[in-house]
Amino acid sequence: MTRTSHMARARSTKLCILFILLSCISTIIVQLCILTIQPATKLPDDATIDISKTKISSAHPLLPTCHPHWKVAISNISSNGGPIDNQLSWSNTLPITRIYFYHFRKAGGTMIRNYLEKVAVHYDIDLEMKEYNHASKEEEVGSRNDTIYITNMRDPVSRSISHFKYNGRWDCQQLVKNESLFIATESNAQPFKAWNQTSGFEPSPCDMPFSFTSCAVNCYIQTFSGKGCTSDDWFTEYNLAQNRLLRYNMILVYEKFNDPNYITAVETFFGIQGFNNEPSFMFCGREAKKANRRVPLTVKFEYVLLLTKLNEMDNRLYKDLVTSCWEDGEEGDGEYLFPKVDTSRFLARIDRRVID
């Protein structure tokens, strides 16, 4: 081999080593950049959350998300918001005459309403559905031992963005009542960057119970604790909300609605088919979709990061009650341990009512 060949080979080897070193350095730099990404907008002083102060209940034996049940709570809780105590006695034998559904907004609630109406009609039992006010304003969860309590959840940030598109970007009343005159444009739309408060575009009032008409930040905690303000970075409200949610018989999870196994499990639980197989129609739904198709929403990454950070406590609540159930399973491959309904528990009512 000539000296020229040796030099060419050595030069090639050096170039390969240099290329590998540069690749490794580039990978490290990219990873460091990802780890240190911060929202461009300055976060409020109280947005940093010390999660260690919350009481974690992921191991609760009856998480109503992945282990729904037909037991009714036996307690002395008043129907208008008495004290919460999860150390309850439960009954598997008392008759069931009623379903109570608290409809959490922008989490598939309209479809659930339609399905529960079918269930109530089939078994000739009462159905009561509530929305807007906080979850215990009209009735505390578990206060009636003839009732099954149901609510729904969705990823907090996805739900918040959906809420903005539905009733934050433009006023729903304007879209519906003035549909022929009002034309949705970017200039008459509310900016997404302003959607960062506990009541959407502004803070929730502190001198009255939380009312869920508009909400962007910590909406689950506010709704299920009944409090729109905090004095300890949401720790007290977090635990109140978690305790109340654990009292539900079933929490339906929006992200699972396209999983055939989940649909089958829900239908087995209630003994009625037809879950998520019909289009749902809600007030302003068609008009809001039309407006957003006309002016597609473009969101800067920094504002999504900010909204995620501000919802840190809600994200933790969602993780404890939802993600912890199926964190090892793949989408569409879930195993759902939902018991089959015991139809003998239902006590038909001659004067059956639907309260909406």
mmCIF file of C-alpha atoms in Angstrom:
data_model
loop_
_atom_site.group_PDB
_atom_site.id
_atom_site.type_symbol
_atom_site.label_atom_id
_atom_site.label_comp_id
_atom_site.label_asym_id
_atom_site.label_seq_id
_atom_site.Cartn_x
_atom_site.Cartn_y
_atom_site.Cartn_z
ATOM 1 C CA MET A 1 0.000 0.000 0.000
ATOM 2 C CA THR A 2 1.433 3.414 -0.971
ATOM 3 C CA ARG A 3 2.065 6.238 1.423
ATOM 4 C CA THR A 4 -0.673 8.225 -0.301
ATOM 5 C CA SER A 5 -3.182 5.437 0.386
ATOM 6 C CA HIS A 6 -2.151 5.336 4.060
ATOM 7 C CA MET A 7 -2.663 9.098 4.375
ATOM 8 C CA ALA A 8 -6.030 8.944 2.665
ATOM 9 C CA ARG A 9 -7.160 6.134 4.961
ATOM 10 C CA ALA A 10 -5.956 7.977 8.081
ATOM 11 C CA ARG A 11 -7.717 11.146 6.955
ATOM 12 C CA SER A 12 -10.939 9.168 6.391
ATOM 13 C CA THR A 13 -10.705 7.632 9.873
ATOM 14 C CA LYS A 14 -10.213 11.040 11.477
ATOM 15 C CA LEU A 15 -13.208 12.439 9.612
ATOM 16 C CA CYS A 16 -15.386 9.532 10.820
ATOM 17 C CA ILE A 17 -14.292 10.073 14.437
ATOM 18 C CA LEU A 18 -14.917 13.814 14.114
ATOM 19 C CA PHE A 19 -18.374 13.180 12.663
ATOM 20 C CA ILE A 20 -19.300 10.831 15.522
ATOM 21 C CA LEU A 21 -18.082 13.335 18.134
ATOM 22 C CA LEU A 22 -20.067 16.160 16.514
ATOM 23 C CA SER A 23 -23.197 13.964 16.420
ATOM 24 C CA CYS A 24 -22.884 13.149 20.116
ATOM 25 C CA ILE A 25 -22.351 16.795 21.029
ATOM 26 C CA SER A 26 -25.374 17.844 18.942
ATOM 27 C CA THR A 27 -27.579 15.237 20.639
ATOM 28 C CA ILE A 28 -26.527 16.434 24.093
ATOM 29 C CA ILE A 29 -27.180 20.065 23.169
ATOM 30 C CA VAL A 30 -30.662 19.248 21.820
ATOM 31 C CA GLN A 31 -31.562 17.296 24.975
ATOM 32 C CA LEU A 32 -30.378 20.118 27.189
ATOM 33 C CA CYS A 33 -32.428 22.586 25.169
ATOM 34 C CA ILE A 34 -35.552 20.430 25.543
ATOM 35 C CA LEU A 35 -35.016 20.100 29.280
ATOM 36 C CA THR A 36 -34.553 23.820 29.776
ATOM 37 C CA ILE A 37 -37.426 25.109 27.625
ATOM 38 C CA GLN A 38 -39.389 27.721 29.558
ATOM 39 C CA PRO A 39 -42.421 29.771 28.532
ATOM 40 C CA ALA A 40 -41.482 33.150 27.148
ATOM 41 C CA THR A 41 -44.212 34.725 29.244
ATOM 42 C CA LYS A 42 -43.259 35.300 32.870
ATOM 43 C CA LEU A 43 -45.185 32.963 35.143
ATOM 44 C CA PRO A 44 -47.095 34.312 38.120
ATOM 45 C CA ASP A 45 -45.345 33.974 41.462
ATOM 46 C CA ASP A 46 -47.811 31.342 42.674
ATOM 47 C CA ALA A 47 -47.521 29.109 39.602
ATOM 48 C CA THR A 48 -44.722 26.998 41.105
ATOM 49 C CA ILE A 49 -46.319 24.075 42.873
ATOM 50 C CA ASP A 50 -44.778 21.803 45.489
ATOM 51 C CA ILE A 51 -46.671 18.600 44.719
ATOM 52 C CA SER A 52 -45.301 16.873 47.810
ATOM 53 C CA LYS A 53 -47.854 18.696 49.964
ATOM 54 C CA THR A 54 -50.799 16.981 48.278
ATOM 55 C CA LYS A 55 -52.253 13.746 49.545
ATOM 56 C CA ILE A 56 -51.845 11.138 46.843
ATOM 57 C CA SER A 57 -54.625 8.557 46.555
ATOM 58 C CA SER A 58 -53.614 6.718 43.368
ATOM 59 C CA ALA A 59 -53.681 3.423 45.255
ATOM 60 C CA HIS A 60 -57.288 3.882 46.419
ATOM 61 C CA PRO A 61 -58.950 0.473 45.925
ATOM 62 C CA LEU A 62 -62.041 2.001 44.330
ATOM 63 C CA LEU A 63 -60.777 4.583 41.872
ATOM 64 C CA PRO A 64 -64.057 5.303 40.064
ATOM 65 C CA THR A 65 -62.216 5.779 36.779
ATOM 66 C CA CYS A 66 -60.826 2.261 36.423
ATOM 67 C CA HIS A 67 -62.896 0.492 39.120
ATOM 68 C CA PRO A 68 -66.455 1.838 38.893
ATOM 69 C CA HIS A 69 -68.961 0.129 41.169
ATOM 70 C CA TRP A 70 -72.643 -0.122 42.042
ATOM 71 C CA LYS A 71 -72.255 0.316 45.788
ATOM 72 C CA VAL A 72 -74.149 3.119 47.467
ATOM 73 C CA ALA A 73 -72.595 5.113 50.273
ATOM 74 C CA ILE A 74 -74.221 4.906 53.695
ATOM 75 C CA SER A 75 -73.536 8.204 55.448
ATOM 76 C CA ASN A 76 -75.078 11.183 57.205
ATOM 77 C CA ILE A 77 -73.859 13.725 54.674
ATOM 78 C CA SER A 78 -76.370 16.454 53.997
ATOM 79 C CA SER A 79 -77.609 16.869 50.434
ATOM 80 C CA ASN A 80 -76.533 20.515 50.279
ATOM 81 C CA GLY A 81 -72.838 20.186 50.891
ATOM 82 C CA GLY A 82 -72.052 18.702 54.282
ATOM 83 C CA PRO A 83 -68.661 17.430 55.407
ATOM 84 C CA ILE A 84 -66.745 14.942 53.293
ATOM 85 C CA ASP A 85 -65.576 11.697 54.856
ATOM 86 C CA ASN A 86 -64.239 8.892 52.676
ATOM 87 C CA GLN A 87 -64.289 6.405 55.570
ATOM 88 C CA LEU A 88 -67.776 5.209 54.644
ATOM 89 C CA SER A 89 -69.803 2.071 54.774
ATOM 90 C CA TRP A 90 -70.973 0.844 51.397
ATOM 91 C CA SER A 91 -73.982 -1.257 50.486
ATOM 92 C CA ASN A 92 -74.214 -3.749 47.628
ATOM 93 C CA THR A 93 -77.849 -4.567 48.286
ATOM 94 C CA LEU A 94 -79.852 -1.360 48.717
ATOM 95 C CA PRO A 95 -82.195 -0.645 45.784
ATOM 96 C CA ILE A 96 -81.240 1.967 43.165
ATOM 97 C CA THR A 97 -83.933 4.378 41.992
ATOM 98 C CA ARG A 98 -81.862 7.207 40.572
ATOM 99 C CA ILE A 99 -78.756 8.255 38.598
ATOM 100 C CA TYR A 100 -77.144 11.619 39.328
ATOM 101 C CA PHE A 101 -74.776 12.956 36.654
ATOM 102 C CA TYR A 102 -72.578 15.982 37.217
ATOM 103 C CA HIS A 103 -71.735 17.185 33.707
ATOM 104 C CA PHE A 104 -68.202 18.577 33.559
ATOM 105 C CA ARG A 105 -68.078 20.930 30.588
ATOM 106 C CA LYS A 106 -66.156 20.120 27.361
ATOM 107 C CA ALA A 107 -65.386 16.528 28.327
ATOM 108 C CA GLY A 108 -67.949 14.555 26.336
ATOM 109 C CA GLY A 109 -70.807 15.372 28.680
ATOM 110 C CA THR A 110 -73.524 15.865 26.060
ATOM 111 C CA MET A 111 -72.999 12.368 24.672
ATOM 112 C CA ILE A 112 -73.008 10.948 28.213
ATOM 113 C CA ARG A 113 -76.298 12.736 28.935
ATOM 114 C CA ASN A 114 -77.909 11.127 25.901
ATOM 115 C CA TYR A 115 -76.671 7.682 26.884
ATOM 116 C CA LEU A 116 -77.757 7.971 30.523
ATOM 117 C CA GLU A 117 -81.238 8.958 29.362
ATOM 118 C CA LYS A 118 -81.418 5.599 27.556
ATOM 119 C CA VAL A 119 -80.260 3.824 30.718
ATOM 120 C CA ALA A 120 -82.837 5.591 32.893
ATOM 121 C CA VAL A 121 -85.664 4.873 30.458
ATOM 122 C CA HIS A 122 -84.700 1.202 30.201
ATOM 123 C CA TYR A 123 -84.733 0.648 33.982
ATOM 124 C CA ASP A 124 -87.565 3.107 34.745
ATOM 125 C CA ILE A 125 -85.503 5.120 37.226
ATOM 126 C CA ASP A 126 -84.974 8.827 37.830
ATOM 127 C CA LEU A 127 -82.172 10.773 36.189
ATOM 128 C CA GLU A 128 -80.870 14.110 37.422
ATOM 129 C CA MET A 129 -78.178 16.048 35.544
ATOM 130 C CA LYS A 130 -76.399 19.185 36.720
ATOM 131 C CA GLU A 131 -73.935 21.558 35.109
ATOM 132 C CA TYR A 132 -72.419 25.046 35.580
ATOM 133 C CA ASN A 133 -72.436 25.294 39.396
ATOM 134 C CA HIS A 134 -69.789 23.535 41.466
ATOM 135 C CA ALA A 135 -70.288 19.813 41.953
ATOM 136 C CA SER A 136 -71.838 19.885 45.441
ATOM 137 C CA LYS A 137 -73.985 23.019 45.207
ATOM 138 C CA GLU A 138 -77.292 21.192 44.714
ATOM 139 C CA GLU A 139 -76.359 17.783 46.110
ATOM 140 C CA GLU A 140 -73.353 16.292 47.865
ATOM 141 C CA VAL A 141 -71.910 13.143 46.314
ATOM 142 C CA GLY A 142 -73.069 10.142 48.350
ATOM 143 C CA SER A 143 -75.800 11.952 50.246
ATOM 144 C CA ARG A 144 -78.551 9.626 48.976
ATOM 145 C CA ASN A 145 -78.284 5.869 49.376
ATOM 146 C CA ASP A 146 -80.636 5.143 46.466
ATOM 147 C CA THR A 147 -78.463 6.956 43.914
ATOM 148 C CA ILE A 148 -75.523 6.163 41.646
ATOM 149 C CA TYR A 149 -73.238 9.191 41.151
ATOM 150 C CA ILE A 150 -71.435 9.739 37.849
ATOM 151 C CA THR A 151 -69.211 12.470 36.413
ATOM 152 C CA ASN A 152 -66.657 12.847 33.612
ATOM 153 C CA MET A 153 -63.058 13.995 33.104
ATOM 154 C CA ARG A 154 -60.702 14.950 30.279
ATOM 155 C CA ASP A 155 -57.050 15.978 30.076
ATOM 156 C CA PRO A 156 -57.092 19.442 31.745
ATOM 157 C CA VAL A 157 -55.138 21.341 29.080
ATOM 158 C CA SER A 158 -56.978 19.752 26.140
ATOM 159 C CA ARG A 159 -60.271 20.482 27.870
ATOM 160 C CA SER A 160 -59.268 24.102 28.520
ATOM 161 C CA ILE A 161 -58.319 24.673 24.870
ATOM 162 C CA SER A 162 -61.579 23.070 23.726
ATOM 163 C CA HIS A 163 -63.510 25.316 26.117
ATOM 164 C CA PHE A 164 -61.747 28.364 24.654
ATOM 165 C CA LYS A 165 -62.665 27.356 21.097
ATOM 166 C CA TYR A 166 -66.267 26.694 22.088
ATOM 167 C CA ASN A 167 -67.164 29.640 24.302
ATOM 168 C CA GLY A 168 -64.071 31.758 24.845
ATOM 169 C CA ARG A 169 -62.854 32.772 21.422
ATOM 170 C CA TRP A 170 -66.233 34.200 20.486
ATOM 171 C CA ASP A 171 -69.343 34.674 22.596
ATOM 172 C CA CYS A 172 -71.717 31.751 22.070
ATOM 173 C CA GLN A 173 -74.812 33.917 22.429
ATOM 174 C CA GLN A 174 -73.494 36.153 19.672
ATOM 175 C CA LEU A 175 -72.785 33.208 17.388
ATOM 176 C CA VAL A 176 -76.261 31.712 17.889
ATOM 177 C CA LYS A 177 -78.549 34.737 18.059
ATOM 178 C CA ASN A 178 -76.816 36.801 15.380
ATOM 179 C CA GLU A 179 -75.659 33.974 13.109
ATOM 180 C CA SER A 180 -76.862 35.694 9.933
ATOM 181 C CA LEU A 181 -75.196 39.011 10.843
ATOM 182 C CA PHE A 182 -72.146 38.148 12.943
ATOM 183 C CA ILE A 183 -69.125 36.976 10.950
ATOM 184 C CA ALA A 184 -66.324 35.449 12.996
ATOM 185 C CA THR A 185 -62.921 36.925 12.187
ATOM 186 C CA GLU A 186 -59.483 37.014 13.784
ATOM 187 C CA SER A 187 -60.004 40.672 14.663
ATOM 188 C CA ASN A 188 -63.215 40.094 16.662
ATOM 189 C CA ALA A 189 -61.892 36.963 18.400
ATOM 190 C CA GLN A 190 -60.488 36.905 21.915
ATOM 191 C CA PRO A 191 -56.740 36.140 22.002
ATOM 192 C CA PHE A 192 -55.731 32.721 23.299
ATOM 193 C CA LYS A 193 -52.823 34.228 25.249
ATOM 194 C CA ALA A 194 -55.376 35.913 27.547
ATOM 195 C CA TRP A 195 -57.057 32.579 28.365
ATOM 196 C CA ASN A 196 -55.002 31.967 31.493
ATOM 197 C CA GLN A 197 -57.198 32.732 34.497
ATOM 198 C CA THR A 198 -59.265 30.607 36.870
ATOM 199 C CA SER A 199 -62.445 31.979 35.302
ATOM 200 C CA GLY A 200 -61.185 32.078 31.741
ATOM 201 C CA PHE A 201 -60.162 35.652 31.097
ATOM 202 C CA GLU A 202 -60.391 36.808 34.710
ATOM 203 C CA PRO A 203 -59.889 35.384 38.219
ATOM 204 C CA SER A 204 -62.748 33.569 39.903
ATOM 205 C CA PRO A 205 -64.375 35.620 42.690
ATOM 206 C CA CYS A 206 -63.239 34.753 46.201
ATOM 207 C CA ASP A 207 -66.342 35.864 48.067
ATOM 208 C CA MET A 208 -68.722 33.266 46.606
ATOM 209 C CA PRO A 209 -68.712 29.564 45.694
ATOM 210 C CA PHE A 210 -67.226 28.669 42.322
ATOM 211 C CA SER A 211 -69.646 28.743 39.387
ATOM 212 C CA PHE A 212 -68.536 26.889 36.271
ATOM 213 C CA THR A 213 -69.542 29.045 33.317
ATOM 214 C CA SER A 214 -66.059 29.810 32.047
ATOM 215 C CA CYS A 215 -62.762 28.331 33.254
ATOM 216 C CA ALA A 216 -59.190 27.964 31.948
ATOM 217 C CA VAL A 217 -57.064 27.070 34.995
ATOM 218 C CA ASN A 218 -57.523 24.428 37.735
ATOM 219 C CA CYS A 219 -61.114 23.825 36.687
ATOM 220 C CA TYR A 220 -61.405 20.362 38.271
ATOM 221 C CA ILE A 221 -60.073 21.574 41.585
ATOM 222 C CA GLN A 222 -62.409 24.566 41.622
ATOM 223 C CA THR A 223 -65.438 22.538 40.550
ATOM 224 C CA PHE A 224 -65.009 19.628 42.950
ATOM 225 C CA SER A 225 -63.800 21.676 45.916
ATOM 226 C CA GLY A 226 -66.392 24.422 45.366
ATOM 227 C CA LYS A 227 -63.744 27.105 45.881
ATOM 228 C CA GLY A 228 -62.517 29.550 43.247
ATOM 229 C CA CYS A 229 -59.628 30.958 45.278
ATOM 230 C CA THR A 230 -56.855 29.595 47.444
ATOM 231 C CA SER A 231 -54.669 30.744 50.318
ATOM 232 C CA ASP A 232 -52.147 27.891 50.159
ATOM 233 C CA ASP A 233 -51.361 27.336 46.448
ATOM 234 C CA TRP A 234 -54.408 25.064 45.954
ATOM 235 C CA PHE A 235 -53.253 22.343 48.368
ATOM 236 C CA THR A 236 -56.405 22.441 50.519
ATOM 237 C CA GLU A 237 -58.666 22.661 47.479
ATOM 238 C CA TYR A 238 -56.793 19.822 45.772
ATOM 239 C CA ASN A 239 -57.464 17.453 48.648
ATOM 240 C CA LEU A 240 -61.117 18.512 48.911
ATOM 241 C CA ALA A 241 -61.600 17.913 45.182
ATOM 242 C CA GLN A 242 -59.839 14.554 45.236
ATOM 243 C CA ASN A 243 -61.840 13.350 48.235
ATOM 244 C CA ARG A 244 -65.113 14.309 46.582
ATOM 245 C CA LEU A 245 -64.180 12.689 43.259
ATOM 246 C CA LEU A 246 -63.368 9.420 45.038
ATOM 247 C CA ARG A 247 -66.982 9.259 46.229
ATOM 248 C CA TYR A 248 -68.363 8.910 42.686
ATOM 249 C CA ASN A 249 -69.441 5.487 41.468
ATOM 250 C CA MET A 250 -68.036 6.133 38.004
ATOM 251 C CA ILE A 251 -65.910 8.779 36.294
ATOM 252 C CA LEU A 252 -66.104 8.491 32.514
ATOM 253 C CA VAL A 253 -62.853 9.433 30.742
ATOM 254 C CA TYR A 254 -63.079 11.377 27.482
ATOM 255 C CA GLU A 255 -59.747 10.115 26.109
ATOM 256 C CA LYS A 256 -61.108 6.533 26.196
ATOM 257 C CA PHE A 257 -64.259 7.176 24.174
ATOM 258 C CA ASN A 258 -62.696 5.909 20.926
ATOM 259 C CA ASP A 259 -61.416 2.693 22.486
ATOM 260 C CA PRO A 260 -63.796 -0.167 21.519
ATOM 261 C CA ASN A 261 -62.810 -2.104 24.641
ATOM 262 C CA TYR A 262 -63.730 0.857 26.842
ATOM 263 C CA ILE A 263 -67.075 1.304 25.087
ATOM 264 C CA THR A 264 -67.854 -2.378 25.611
ATOM 265 C CA ALA A 265 -66.884 -2.104 29.286
ATOM 266 C CA VAL A 266 -69.201 0.900 29.828
ATOM 267 C CA GLU A 267 -72.081 -0.848 28.056
ATOM 268 C CA THR A 268 -71.490 -3.962 30.171
ATOM 269 C CA PHE A 269 -71.477 -1.849 33.336
ATOM 270 C CA PHE A 270 -74.886 -0.341 32.527
ATOM 271 C CA GLY A 271 -76.294 -3.296 30.577
ATOM 272 C CA ILE A 272 -77.314 -0.990 27.731
ATOM 273 C CA GLN A 273 -75.705 -0.570 24.292
ATOM 274 C CA GLY A 274 -75.356 2.733 22.425
ATOM 275 C CA PHE A 275 -72.481 4.472 24.229
ATOM 276 C CA ASN A 276 -70.795 6.969 21.875
ATOM 277 C CA ASN A 277 -72.506 5.682 18.734
ATOM 278 C CA GLU A 278 -74.666 8.698 17.951
ATOM 279 C CA PRO A 279 -73.736 12.329 17.147
ATOM 280 C CA SER A 280 -74.267 14.752 20.008
ATOM 281 C CA PHE A 281 -75.850 18.152 19.524
ATOM 282 C CA MET A 282 -75.221 20.899 22.053
ATOM 283 C CA PHE A 283 -76.121 24.551 22.264
ATOM 284 C CA CYS A 284 -73.751 26.614 20.095
ATOM 285 C CA GLY A 285 -71.812 23.518 19.038
ATOM 286 C CA ARG A 286 -72.536 23.806 15.322
ATOM 287 C CA GLU A 287 -71.988 27.569 15.276
ATOM 288 C CA ALA A 288 -68.702 27.378 17.210
ATOM 289 C CA LYS A 289 -67.343 24.674 14.892
ATOM 290 C CA LYS A 290 -68.319 26.728 11.864
ATOM 291 C CA ALA A 291 -66.536 29.817 13.258
ATOM 292 C CA ASN A 292 -63.378 27.856 14.068
ATOM 293 C CA ARG A 293 -63.351 26.283 10.598
ATOM 294 C CA ARG A 294 -63.635 29.741 9.105
ATOM 295 C CA VAL A 295 -60.795 31.076 11.268
ATOM 296 C CA PRO A 296 -58.571 28.150 12.352
ATOM 297 C CA LEU A 297 -56.979 28.596 15.763
ATOM 298 C CA THR A 298 -53.202 28.958 15.754
ATOM 299 C CA VAL A 299 -51.602 28.783 19.187
ATOM 300 C CA LYS A 300 -48.024 29.675 20.024
ATOM 301 C CA PHE A 301 -46.135 26.943 21.845
ATOM 302 C CA GLU A 302 -45.172 29.291 24.667
ATOM 303 C CA TYR A 303 -48.853 29.873 25.550
ATOM 304 C CA VAL A 304 -49.580 26.136 25.640
ATOM 305 C CA LEU A 305 -46.595 25.712 27.961
ATOM 306 C CA LEU A 306 -47.896 28.476 30.189
ATOM 307 C CA LEU A 307 -51.390 26.968 30.312
ATOM 308 C CA THR A 308 -49.860 23.579 31.141
ATOM 309 C CA LYS A 309 -47.826 25.097 33.973
ATOM 310 C CA LEU A 310 -50.775 26.991 35.398
ATOM 311 C CA ASN A 311 -52.814 23.768 35.373
ATOM 312 C CA GLU A 312 -50.131 21.821 37.213
ATOM 313 C CA MET A 313 -52.386 20.927 40.134
ATOM 314 C CA ASP A 314 -55.263 19.894 37.853
ATOM 315 C CA ASN A 315 -52.805 17.837 35.809
ATOM 316 C CA ARG A 316 -51.723 16.066 38.988
ATOM 317 C CA LEU A 317 -55.328 15.385 39.964
ATOM 318 C CA TYR A 318 -55.986 13.942 36.500
ATOM 319 C CA LYS A 319 -52.876 11.782 36.783
ATOM 320 C CA ASP A 320 -53.869 10.453 40.207
ATOM 321 C CA LEU A 321 -57.406 9.563 39.182
ATOM 322 C CA VAL A 322 -57.068 8.753 35.472
ATOM 323 C CA THR A 323 -53.565 8.242 34.099
ATOM 324 C CA SER A 324 -52.540 6.039 37.029
ATOM 325 C CA CYS A 325 -55.243 3.537 36.005
ATOM 326 C CA TRP A 326 -53.875 2.748 32.576
ATOM 327 C CA GLU A 327 -50.386 4.234 32.447
ATOM 328 C CA ASP A 328 -48.886 0.906 31.305
ATOM 329 C CA GLY A 329 -51.449 0.204 28.603
ATOM 330 C CA GLU A 330 -51.395 1.237 24.972
ATOM 331 C CA GLU A 331 -54.210 3.161 23.335
ATOM 332 C CA GLY A 332 -56.946 0.767 22.224
ATOM 333 C CA ASP A 333 -55.409 -2.077 24.225
ATOM 334 C CA GLY A 334 -56.835 -1.326 27.649
ATOM 335 C CA GLU A 335 -58.194 -3.900 30.060
ATOM 336 C CA TYR A 336 -61.169 -2.555 31.942
ATOM 337 C CA LEU A 337 -62.368 -4.171 35.164
ATOM 338 C CA PHE A 338 -65.948 -2.897 35.068
ATOM 339 C CA PRO A 339 -68.495 -5.066 36.882
ATOM 340 C CA LYS A 340 -71.630 -6.221 35.105
ATOM 341 C CA VAL A 341 -74.822 -4.553 36.240
ATOM 342 C CA ASP A 342 -77.103 -6.415 38.624
ATOM 343 C CA THR A 343 -80.501 -5.478 37.220
ATOM 344 C CA SER A 344 -82.294 -6.747 40.334
ATOM 345 C CA ARG A 345 -80.973 -3.677 42.200
ATOM 346 C CA PHE A 346 -83.117 -1.272 40.177
ATOM 347 C CA LEU A 347 -86.424 -0.252 41.714
ATOM 348 C CA ALA A 348 -88.691 1.104 38.982
ATOM 349 C CA ARG A 349 -90.507 4.350 39.698
ATOM 350 C CA ILE A 350 -94.059 4.876 38.474
ATOM 351 C CA ASP A 351 -93.601 8.657 38.354
ATOM 352 C CA ARG A 352 -90.099 8.516 36.821
ATOM 353 C CA ARG A 353 -88.496 11.963 36.390
ATOM 354 C CA VAL A 354 -85.670 13.456 34.341
ATOM 355 C CA ILE A 355 -84.315 16.680 35.846
ATOM 356 C CA ASP A 356 -81.963 18.596 33.594
#
